[in-house]
Coordinates of C-alpha atoms in Angstrom, one line a residue:
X16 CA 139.4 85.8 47.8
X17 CA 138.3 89.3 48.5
X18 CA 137.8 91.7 46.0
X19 CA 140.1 95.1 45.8
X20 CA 136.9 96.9 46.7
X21 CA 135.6 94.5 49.5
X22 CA 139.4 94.9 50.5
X23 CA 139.2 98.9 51.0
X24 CA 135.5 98.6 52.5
X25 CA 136.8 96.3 55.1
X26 CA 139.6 98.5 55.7
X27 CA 137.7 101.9 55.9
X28 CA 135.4 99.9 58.1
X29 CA 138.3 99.0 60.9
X30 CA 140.1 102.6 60.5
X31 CA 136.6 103.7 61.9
X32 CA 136.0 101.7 64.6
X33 CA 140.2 102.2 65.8
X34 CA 139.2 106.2 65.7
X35 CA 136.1 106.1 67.4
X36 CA 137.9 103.7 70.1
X37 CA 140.7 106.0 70.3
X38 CA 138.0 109.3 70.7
X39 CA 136.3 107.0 73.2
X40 CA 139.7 107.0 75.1
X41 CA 140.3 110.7 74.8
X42 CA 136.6 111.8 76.1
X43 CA 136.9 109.3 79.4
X44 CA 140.3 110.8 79.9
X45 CA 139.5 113.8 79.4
X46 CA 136.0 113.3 82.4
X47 CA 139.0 111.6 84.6
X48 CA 141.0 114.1 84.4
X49 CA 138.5 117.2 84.9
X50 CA 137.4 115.3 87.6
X51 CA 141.1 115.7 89.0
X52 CA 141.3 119.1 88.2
X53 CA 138.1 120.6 90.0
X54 CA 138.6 117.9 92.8
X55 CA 142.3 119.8 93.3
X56 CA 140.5 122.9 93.1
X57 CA 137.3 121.7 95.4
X58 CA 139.8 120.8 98.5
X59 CA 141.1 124.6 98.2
X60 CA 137.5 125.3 99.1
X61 CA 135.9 125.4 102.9
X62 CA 131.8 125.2 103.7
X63 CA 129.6 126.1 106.4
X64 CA 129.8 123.6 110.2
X65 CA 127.1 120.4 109.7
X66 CA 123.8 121.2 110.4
X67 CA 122.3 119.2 113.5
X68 CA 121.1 115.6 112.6
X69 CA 117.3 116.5 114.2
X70 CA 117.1 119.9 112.5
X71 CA 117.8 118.3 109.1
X72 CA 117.3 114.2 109.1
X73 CA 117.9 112.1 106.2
X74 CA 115.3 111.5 103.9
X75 CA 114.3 107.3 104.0
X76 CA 116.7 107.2 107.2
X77 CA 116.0 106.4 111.1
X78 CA 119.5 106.4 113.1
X79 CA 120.6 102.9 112.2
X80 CA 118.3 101.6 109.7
X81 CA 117.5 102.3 106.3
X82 CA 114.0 102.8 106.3
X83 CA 113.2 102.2 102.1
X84 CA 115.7 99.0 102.8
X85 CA 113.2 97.2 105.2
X86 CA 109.9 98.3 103.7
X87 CA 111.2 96.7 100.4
X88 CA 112.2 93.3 101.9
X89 CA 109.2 93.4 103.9
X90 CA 106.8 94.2 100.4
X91 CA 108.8 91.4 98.7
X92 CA 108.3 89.0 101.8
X93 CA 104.4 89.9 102.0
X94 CA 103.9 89.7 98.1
X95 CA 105.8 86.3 97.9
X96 CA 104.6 84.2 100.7
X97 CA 101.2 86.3 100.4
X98 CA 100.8 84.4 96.9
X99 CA 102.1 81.1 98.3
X100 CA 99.5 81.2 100.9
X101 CA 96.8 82.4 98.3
X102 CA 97.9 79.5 95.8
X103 CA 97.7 77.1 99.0
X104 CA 94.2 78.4 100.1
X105 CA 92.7 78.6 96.5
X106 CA 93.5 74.6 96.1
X107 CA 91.2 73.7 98.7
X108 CA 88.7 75.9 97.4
X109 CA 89.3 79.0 99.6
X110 CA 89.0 82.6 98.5
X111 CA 93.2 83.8 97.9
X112 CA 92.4 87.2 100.4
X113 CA 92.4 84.5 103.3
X114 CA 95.2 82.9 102.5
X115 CA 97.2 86.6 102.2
X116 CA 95.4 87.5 105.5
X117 CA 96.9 84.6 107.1
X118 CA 100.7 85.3 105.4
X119 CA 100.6 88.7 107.2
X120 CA 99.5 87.1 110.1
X121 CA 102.7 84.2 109.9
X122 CA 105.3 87.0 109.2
X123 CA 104.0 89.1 112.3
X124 CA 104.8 88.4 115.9
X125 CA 102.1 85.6 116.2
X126 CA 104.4 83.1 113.9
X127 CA 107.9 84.5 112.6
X128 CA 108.2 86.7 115.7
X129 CA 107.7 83.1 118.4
X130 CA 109.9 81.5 116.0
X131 CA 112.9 83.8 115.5
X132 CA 112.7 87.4 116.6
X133 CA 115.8 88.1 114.8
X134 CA 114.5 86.9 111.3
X135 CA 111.2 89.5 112.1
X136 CA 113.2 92.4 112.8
X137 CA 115.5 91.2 109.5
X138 CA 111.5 93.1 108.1
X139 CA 110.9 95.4 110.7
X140 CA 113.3 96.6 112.9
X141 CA 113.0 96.4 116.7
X142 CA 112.6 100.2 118.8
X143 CA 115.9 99.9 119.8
X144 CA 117.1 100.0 115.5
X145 CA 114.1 101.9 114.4
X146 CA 112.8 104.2 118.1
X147 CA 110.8 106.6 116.1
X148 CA 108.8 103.3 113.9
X149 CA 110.0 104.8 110.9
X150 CA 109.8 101.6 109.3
X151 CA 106.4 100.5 110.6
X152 CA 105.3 103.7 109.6
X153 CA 106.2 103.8 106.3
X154 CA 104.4 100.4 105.8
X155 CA 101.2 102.3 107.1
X156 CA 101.4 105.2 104.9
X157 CA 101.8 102.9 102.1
X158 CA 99.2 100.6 103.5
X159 CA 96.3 103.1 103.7
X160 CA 96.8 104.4 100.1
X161 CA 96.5 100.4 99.2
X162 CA 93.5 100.1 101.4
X163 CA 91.9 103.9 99.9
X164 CA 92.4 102.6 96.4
X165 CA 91.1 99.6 96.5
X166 CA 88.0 100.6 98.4
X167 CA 87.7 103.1 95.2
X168 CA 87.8 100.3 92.8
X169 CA 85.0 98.7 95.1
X170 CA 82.9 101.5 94.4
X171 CA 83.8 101.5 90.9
X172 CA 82.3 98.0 90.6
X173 CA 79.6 98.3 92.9
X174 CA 76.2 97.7 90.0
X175 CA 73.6 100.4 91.3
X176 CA 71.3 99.4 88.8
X177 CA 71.5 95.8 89.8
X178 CA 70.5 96.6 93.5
X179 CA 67.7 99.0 92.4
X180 CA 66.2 95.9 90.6
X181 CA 66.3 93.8 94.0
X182 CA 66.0 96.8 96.2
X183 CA 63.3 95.9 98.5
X184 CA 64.7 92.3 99.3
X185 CA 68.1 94.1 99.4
X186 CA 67.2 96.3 101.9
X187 CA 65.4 94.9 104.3
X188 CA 67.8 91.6 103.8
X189 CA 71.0 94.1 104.3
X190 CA 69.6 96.1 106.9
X191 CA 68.5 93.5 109.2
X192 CA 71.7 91.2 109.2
X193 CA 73.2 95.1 110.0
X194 CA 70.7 95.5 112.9
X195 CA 70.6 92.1 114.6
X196 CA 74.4 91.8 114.7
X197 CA 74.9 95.7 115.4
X198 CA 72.6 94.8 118.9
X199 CA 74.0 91.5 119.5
X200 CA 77.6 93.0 119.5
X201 CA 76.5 96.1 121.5
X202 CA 74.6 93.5 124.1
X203 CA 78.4 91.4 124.1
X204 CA 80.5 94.2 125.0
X205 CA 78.4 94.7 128.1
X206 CA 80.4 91.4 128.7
X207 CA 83.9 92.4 126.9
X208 CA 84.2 96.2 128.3
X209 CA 85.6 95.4 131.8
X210 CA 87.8 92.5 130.5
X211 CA 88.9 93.8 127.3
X212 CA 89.1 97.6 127.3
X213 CA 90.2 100.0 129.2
X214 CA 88.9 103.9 131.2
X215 CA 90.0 106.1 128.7
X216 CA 88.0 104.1 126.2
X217 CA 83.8 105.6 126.9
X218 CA 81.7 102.5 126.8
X219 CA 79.3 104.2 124.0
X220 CA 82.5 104.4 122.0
X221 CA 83.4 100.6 122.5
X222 CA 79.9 98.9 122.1
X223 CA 79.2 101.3 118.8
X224 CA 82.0 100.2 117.4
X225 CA 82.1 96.7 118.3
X226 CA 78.7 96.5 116.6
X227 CA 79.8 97.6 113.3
X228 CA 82.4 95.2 113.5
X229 CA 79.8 92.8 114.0
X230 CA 77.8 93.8 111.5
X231 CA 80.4 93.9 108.1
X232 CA 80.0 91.5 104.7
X233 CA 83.0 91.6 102.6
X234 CA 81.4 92.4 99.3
X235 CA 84.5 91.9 96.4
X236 CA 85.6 88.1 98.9
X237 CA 81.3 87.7 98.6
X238 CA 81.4 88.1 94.6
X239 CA 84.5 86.3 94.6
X240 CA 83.0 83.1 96.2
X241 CA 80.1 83.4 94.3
X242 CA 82.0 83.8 91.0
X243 CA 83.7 80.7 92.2
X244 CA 80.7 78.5 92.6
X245 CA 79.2 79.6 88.8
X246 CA 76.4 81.3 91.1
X247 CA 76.8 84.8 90.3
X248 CA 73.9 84.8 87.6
X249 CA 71.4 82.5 89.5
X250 CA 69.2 84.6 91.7
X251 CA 71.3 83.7 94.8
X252 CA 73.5 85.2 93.3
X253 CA 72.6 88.5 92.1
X254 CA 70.1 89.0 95.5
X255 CA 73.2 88.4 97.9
X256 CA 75.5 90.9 95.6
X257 CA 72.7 93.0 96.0
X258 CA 72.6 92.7 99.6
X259 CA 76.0 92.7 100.1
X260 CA 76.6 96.4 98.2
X261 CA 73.3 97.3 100.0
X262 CA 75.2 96.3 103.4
X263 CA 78.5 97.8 102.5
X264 CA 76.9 101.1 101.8
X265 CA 74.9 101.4 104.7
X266 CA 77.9 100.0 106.8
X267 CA 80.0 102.4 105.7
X268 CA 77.7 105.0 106.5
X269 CA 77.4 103.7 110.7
X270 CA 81.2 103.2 110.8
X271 CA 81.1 107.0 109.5
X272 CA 79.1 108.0 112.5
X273 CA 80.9 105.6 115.2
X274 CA 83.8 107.2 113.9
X275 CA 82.9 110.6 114.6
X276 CA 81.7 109.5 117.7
X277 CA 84.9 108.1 118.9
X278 CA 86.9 110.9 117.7
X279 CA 84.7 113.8 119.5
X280 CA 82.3 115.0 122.1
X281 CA 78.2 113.5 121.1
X282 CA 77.8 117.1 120.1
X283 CA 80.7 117.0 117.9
X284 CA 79.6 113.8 116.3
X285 CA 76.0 115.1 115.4
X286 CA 78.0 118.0 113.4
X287 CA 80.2 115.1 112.4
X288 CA 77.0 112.9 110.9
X289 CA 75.3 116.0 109.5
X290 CA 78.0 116.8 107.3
X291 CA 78.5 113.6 106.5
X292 CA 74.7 113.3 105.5
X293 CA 75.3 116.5 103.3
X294 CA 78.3 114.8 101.7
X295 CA 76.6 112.2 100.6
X296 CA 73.6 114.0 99.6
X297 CA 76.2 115.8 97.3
X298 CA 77.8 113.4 96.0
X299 CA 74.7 111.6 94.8
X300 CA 72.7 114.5 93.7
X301 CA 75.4 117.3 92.5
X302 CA 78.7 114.7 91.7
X303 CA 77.0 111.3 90.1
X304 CA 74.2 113.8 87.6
X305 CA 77.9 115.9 86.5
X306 CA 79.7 112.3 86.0
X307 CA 77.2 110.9 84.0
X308 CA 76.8 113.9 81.7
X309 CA 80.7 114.2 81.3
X310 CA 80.9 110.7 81.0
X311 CA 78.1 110.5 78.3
X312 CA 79.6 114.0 76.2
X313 CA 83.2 112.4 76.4
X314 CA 83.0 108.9 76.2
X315 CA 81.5 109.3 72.3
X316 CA 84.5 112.2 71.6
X317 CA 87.3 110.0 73.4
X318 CA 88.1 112.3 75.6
X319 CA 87.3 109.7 78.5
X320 CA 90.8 108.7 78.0
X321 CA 92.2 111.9 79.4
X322 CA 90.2 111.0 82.1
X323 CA 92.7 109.5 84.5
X324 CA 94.5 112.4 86.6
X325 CA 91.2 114.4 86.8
X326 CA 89.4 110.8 88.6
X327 CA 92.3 110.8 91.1
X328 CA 92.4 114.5 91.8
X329 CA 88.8 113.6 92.6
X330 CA 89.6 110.8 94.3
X331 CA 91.9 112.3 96.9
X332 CA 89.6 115.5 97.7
X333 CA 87.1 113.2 97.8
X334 CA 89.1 111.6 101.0
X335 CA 90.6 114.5 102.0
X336 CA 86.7 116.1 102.8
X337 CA 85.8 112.6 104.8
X338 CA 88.7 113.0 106.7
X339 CA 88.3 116.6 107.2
X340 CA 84.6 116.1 108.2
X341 CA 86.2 113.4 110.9
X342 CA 85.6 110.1 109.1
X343 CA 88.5 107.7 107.4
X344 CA 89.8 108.5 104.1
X345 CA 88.4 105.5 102.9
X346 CA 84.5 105.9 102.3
X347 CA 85.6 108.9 100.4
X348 CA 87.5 106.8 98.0
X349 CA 84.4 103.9 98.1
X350 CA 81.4 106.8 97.7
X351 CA 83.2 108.5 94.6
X352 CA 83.9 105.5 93.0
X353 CA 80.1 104.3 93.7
X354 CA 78.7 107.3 92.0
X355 CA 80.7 106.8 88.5
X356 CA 78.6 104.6 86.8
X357 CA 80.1 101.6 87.2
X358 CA 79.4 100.1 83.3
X359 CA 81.2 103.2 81.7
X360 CA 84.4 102.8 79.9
X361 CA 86.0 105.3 82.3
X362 CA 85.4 103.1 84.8
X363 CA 86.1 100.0 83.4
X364 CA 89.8 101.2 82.2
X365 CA 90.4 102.9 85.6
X366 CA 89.2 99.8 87.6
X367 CA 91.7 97.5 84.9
X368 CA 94.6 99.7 85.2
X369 CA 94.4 100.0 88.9
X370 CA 93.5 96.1 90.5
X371 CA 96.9 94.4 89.5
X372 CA 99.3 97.5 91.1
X373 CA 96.7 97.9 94.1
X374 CA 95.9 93.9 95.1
X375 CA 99.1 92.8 94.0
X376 CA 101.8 95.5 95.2
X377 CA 99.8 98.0 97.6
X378 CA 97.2 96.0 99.6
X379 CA 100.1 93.2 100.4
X380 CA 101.3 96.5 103.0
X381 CA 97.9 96.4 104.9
X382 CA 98.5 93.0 105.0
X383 CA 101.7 93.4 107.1
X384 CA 100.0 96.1 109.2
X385 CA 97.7 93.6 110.1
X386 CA 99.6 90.9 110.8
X387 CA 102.2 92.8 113.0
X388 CA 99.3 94.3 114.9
X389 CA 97.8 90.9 115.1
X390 CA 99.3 88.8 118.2
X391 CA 97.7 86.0 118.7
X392 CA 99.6 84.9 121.2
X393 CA 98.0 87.6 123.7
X394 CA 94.7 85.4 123.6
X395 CA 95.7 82.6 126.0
X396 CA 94.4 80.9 128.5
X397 CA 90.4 79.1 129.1
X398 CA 88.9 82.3 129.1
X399 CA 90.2 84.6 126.7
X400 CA 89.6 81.2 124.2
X401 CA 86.1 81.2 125.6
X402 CA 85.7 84.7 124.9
X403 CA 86.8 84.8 120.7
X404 CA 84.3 81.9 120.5
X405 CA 81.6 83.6 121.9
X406 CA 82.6 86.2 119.3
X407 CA 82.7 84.0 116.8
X408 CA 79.4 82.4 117.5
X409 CA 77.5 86.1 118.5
X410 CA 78.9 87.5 115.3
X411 CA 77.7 84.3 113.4
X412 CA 74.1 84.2 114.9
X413 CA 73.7 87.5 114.1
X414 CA 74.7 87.4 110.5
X415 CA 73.2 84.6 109.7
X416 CA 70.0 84.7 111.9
X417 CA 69.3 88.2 110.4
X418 CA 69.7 87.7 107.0
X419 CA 67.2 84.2 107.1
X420 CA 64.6 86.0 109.5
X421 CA 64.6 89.2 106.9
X422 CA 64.6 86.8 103.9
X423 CA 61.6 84.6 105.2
X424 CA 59.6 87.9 105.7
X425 CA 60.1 89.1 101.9
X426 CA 59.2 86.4 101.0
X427 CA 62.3 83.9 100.0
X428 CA 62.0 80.1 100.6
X429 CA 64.1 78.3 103.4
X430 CA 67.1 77.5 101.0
X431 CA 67.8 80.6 99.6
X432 CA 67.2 82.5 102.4
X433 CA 70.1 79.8 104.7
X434 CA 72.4 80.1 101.5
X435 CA 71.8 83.9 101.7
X436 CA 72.4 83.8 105.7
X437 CA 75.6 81.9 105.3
X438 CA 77.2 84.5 102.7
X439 CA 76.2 87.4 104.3
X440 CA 78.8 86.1 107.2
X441 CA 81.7 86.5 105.4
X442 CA 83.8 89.2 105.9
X443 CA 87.1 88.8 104.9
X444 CA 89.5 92.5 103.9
X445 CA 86.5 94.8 104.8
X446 CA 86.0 93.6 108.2
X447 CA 90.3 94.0 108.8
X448 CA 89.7 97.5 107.8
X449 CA 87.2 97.9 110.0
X450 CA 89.5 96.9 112.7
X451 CA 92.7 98.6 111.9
X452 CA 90.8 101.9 112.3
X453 CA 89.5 100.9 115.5
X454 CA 92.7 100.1 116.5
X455 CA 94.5 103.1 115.5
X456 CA 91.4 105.3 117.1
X457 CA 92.2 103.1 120.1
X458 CA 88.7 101.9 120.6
X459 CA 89.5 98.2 120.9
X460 CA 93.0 97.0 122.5
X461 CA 95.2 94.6 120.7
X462 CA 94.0 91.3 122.6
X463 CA 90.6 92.5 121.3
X464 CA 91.7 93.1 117.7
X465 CA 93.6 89.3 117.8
X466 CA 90.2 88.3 118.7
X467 CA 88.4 89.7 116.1
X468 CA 90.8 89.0 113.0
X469 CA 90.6 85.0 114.4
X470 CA 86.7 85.8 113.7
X471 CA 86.9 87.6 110.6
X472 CA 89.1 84.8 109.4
X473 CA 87.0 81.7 110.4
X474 CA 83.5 83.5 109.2
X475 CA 85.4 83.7 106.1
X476 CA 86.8 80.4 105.7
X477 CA 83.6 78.8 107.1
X478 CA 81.5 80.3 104.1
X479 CA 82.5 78.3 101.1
X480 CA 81.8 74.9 102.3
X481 CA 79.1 74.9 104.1
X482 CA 78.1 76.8 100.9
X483 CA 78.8 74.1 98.2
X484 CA 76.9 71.3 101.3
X485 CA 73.9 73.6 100.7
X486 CA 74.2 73.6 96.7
X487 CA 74.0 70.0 96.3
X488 CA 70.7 69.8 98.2
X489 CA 69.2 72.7 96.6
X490 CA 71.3 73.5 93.0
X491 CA 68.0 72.4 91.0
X492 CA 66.6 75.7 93.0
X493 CA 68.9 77.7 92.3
X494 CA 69.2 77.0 89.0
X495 CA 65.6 77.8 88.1

């Protein structure tokens, strides 16, 4: 039995909870019925005629479809099935990017779109929902602040140091599987031009770029392969990194230029490379010396941690100026993060906080870009099958035959310098890059761009077993 006392407690306790219930009543009839009362008053009251639709549109809204509705299913789509595929590729020993390359791909036109048109547009809507490509636009914007990050966190990993210990074989190795492919893709669109491009396209325009497409490595899918294979430590390993962020540099630096040139007049584009020669100049000799003696005064004082919003402040003038000059956004964001050394803790923390949001949420956008500007069904026929495999082989020949011809002359045996060849030609995310800004300049058509993803795709896949074939005959080699 209860106590006298216990008896009160219990009883103070339930007189409490009856009056706060009871208050809880009042104050929600009380909202209801001031609700009521300035709703009587509100209908007493008149406002100005609607303003016109176009003058004042909805924010997230196209007439007919909810724009933040579809770009939503169509991230949740991409991420999920994106992830599948990578799970799927990374069994049979594939880097995941290629199976996320290929999930954009099978939710674009080329798969969902032939199977059920109705289930694509369920992502994006058609022109006659969405005529303005609100949707498909949205997915861009989002896409290209994926695609600017993550080339910043490239830079951020890019090791300097390591490539100024292999610079000479990283040079000439880099440069000339740039050069041979950069010719041989030049000499191919004497072929491609009249079949695959258009007048308002100038020929300079379409062979410059085509040759930088030729010529791209995908340094972070090269590192991940290598990382894959336990090579990244053998000296395989650290010369082709080496290459590879001596390749991506210099790259980045003709796309730069091919850019410029597409965009303007020649003249124009000389002003265009000068100033991007100056930025870079400034960049390495005014911005890196400043970041390394901020980062060495604030790293010791914690104040490194504060770090954050100043890095993207300087990550989106960084952009902005490259695309003010009249180059993409993106080697901005890839020279600014190159210039912070890359083995600080400023980097470090920035590069870990931003690679799960950026690969896993942003970069799943470009994806979807891709893949509903890829349609594969446009190469048909003998001839336009004829034509990606000669791409595929030209771009091959002159990845691989440039990297072993500039390998044997610095000296590297026949091994390493094939093992070297045959990772140089991958080019995975960098080389879709590539192409989605020739596409949106409208220097290749979209039968063209099909073409080259298809190559992008089977350079890529190609790389990792030929690569372990070469191991087993020459891993006491290459682990000397």
């Amino acid at each position: 039995m209860l106590s006298t006392t216990e008896t009160q407690a219990n009883s103070g306790v339930h007189r409490e909870s009856a009056l706060q219930f009871v208050v809880y009543l009042l104050l929600l009839a009380g909202a209801v019925g001031s609700f009521l009362l300035i709703q009587h008053f509100g209908q007493t009251l008149s406002a100005p005629d609607a303003v016109d639709a176009e003058a004042a549109p909805k924010v997230g809204k196209a007439p007919g479809v909810d724009v933040v509705l579809h770009v939503l299913a169509t991230l949740a789509a991409i991420i999920a099935v994106g992830n599948l595929f990578a799970w799927g590729f990374r069994k049979i020993g594939q880097p995941a990017v290629i199976g996320e390359v290929v999930a954009g791909i099978a939710l674009g036109p080329s798969l969902l779109g032939s199977i059920s048109p109705e289930l694509l547009h369920v992502l994006i809507p058609g022109p006659n929902v969405d005529p303005q490509g609100m949707v498909l636009s949205s997915l861009k914007t989002i896409a290209q602040l994926g695609v600017i990050l993550y080339m910043f966190i490239v830079g951020l990993e890019l090791n300097t140091h390591k490539v100024g210990r292999h610079a000479r074989a990283a040079i000439a190795v880099s440069h000339a599987s740039i050069v041979v492919p950069f010719v041989l893709g030049a000499v191919l669109s004497l072929w491609l031009y009249p079949r695959l491009s258009t007048s308002n396209v100038p020929f300079t325009s379409f062979a410059l770029f085509l040759g930088v497409a030729m010529s791209i490595t995908a340094f972070p899918v090269l590192a991940r392969i290598l990382t894959d294979q336990r090579l990244e430590r053998t000296d395989l390993g650290v010369v082709a990194l080496s290459c590879a962020a001596t390749d991506d540099v210099t790259a980045w630096c003709l796309l730069a230029f091919v850019v410029g040139v597409a965009q303007s007049q020649i003249s124009s584009a000389v002003m265009v490379a000068i100033w991007t020669f100056v930025f870079i100049a400034a960049m390495f000799f005014v911005v890196r010396p400043l970041a390394i003696k901020w980062i060495n005064w604030a790293e010791p004082r914690g104040y490194d941690r504060q770090a954050t919003p100043i890095l993207f402040i300087a990550l989106l003038c960084s952009s902005l100026v490259t695309e003010a000059i009249g180059i993409h956004a993106v080697f901005g964001a890839f020279l600014l993060g190159a210039v912070i050394p890359h083995d600080s803790r400023v980097a470090q923390e920035l590069s870990r906080k931003l690679i799960d949001v950026v690969t896993t949420l942003l970069l799943p956008a470009f994806f979807a870009v891709t893949g509903m500007n890829t349609r594969i069904g446009l190469v048909s026929g003998m001839e336009s099958w004829l034509i990606c495999g000669a791409i595929i082989l030209v771009a091959t020949m002159g990845k691989c035959g440039g990297t072993i011809a500039a390998s044997r002359f610095v000296g590297l045996d026949w091994s390493m310098s094939t093992a070297l060849g045959v990772l140089m030609n991958t080019r995975g995310l960098m080389e879709l890059i590539v192409l989605n800004i020739g596409l949106s300049l409208g220097v290749i058509s979209p039968k063209l761009f099909a073409m080259m993803v298809i190559m992008a795709v089977v350079t890529t896949v190609a790389t990792a077993p030929i690569l372990k074939l070469l191991i087993k005959r020459i891993q006491p080699e290459l682990a000397a």
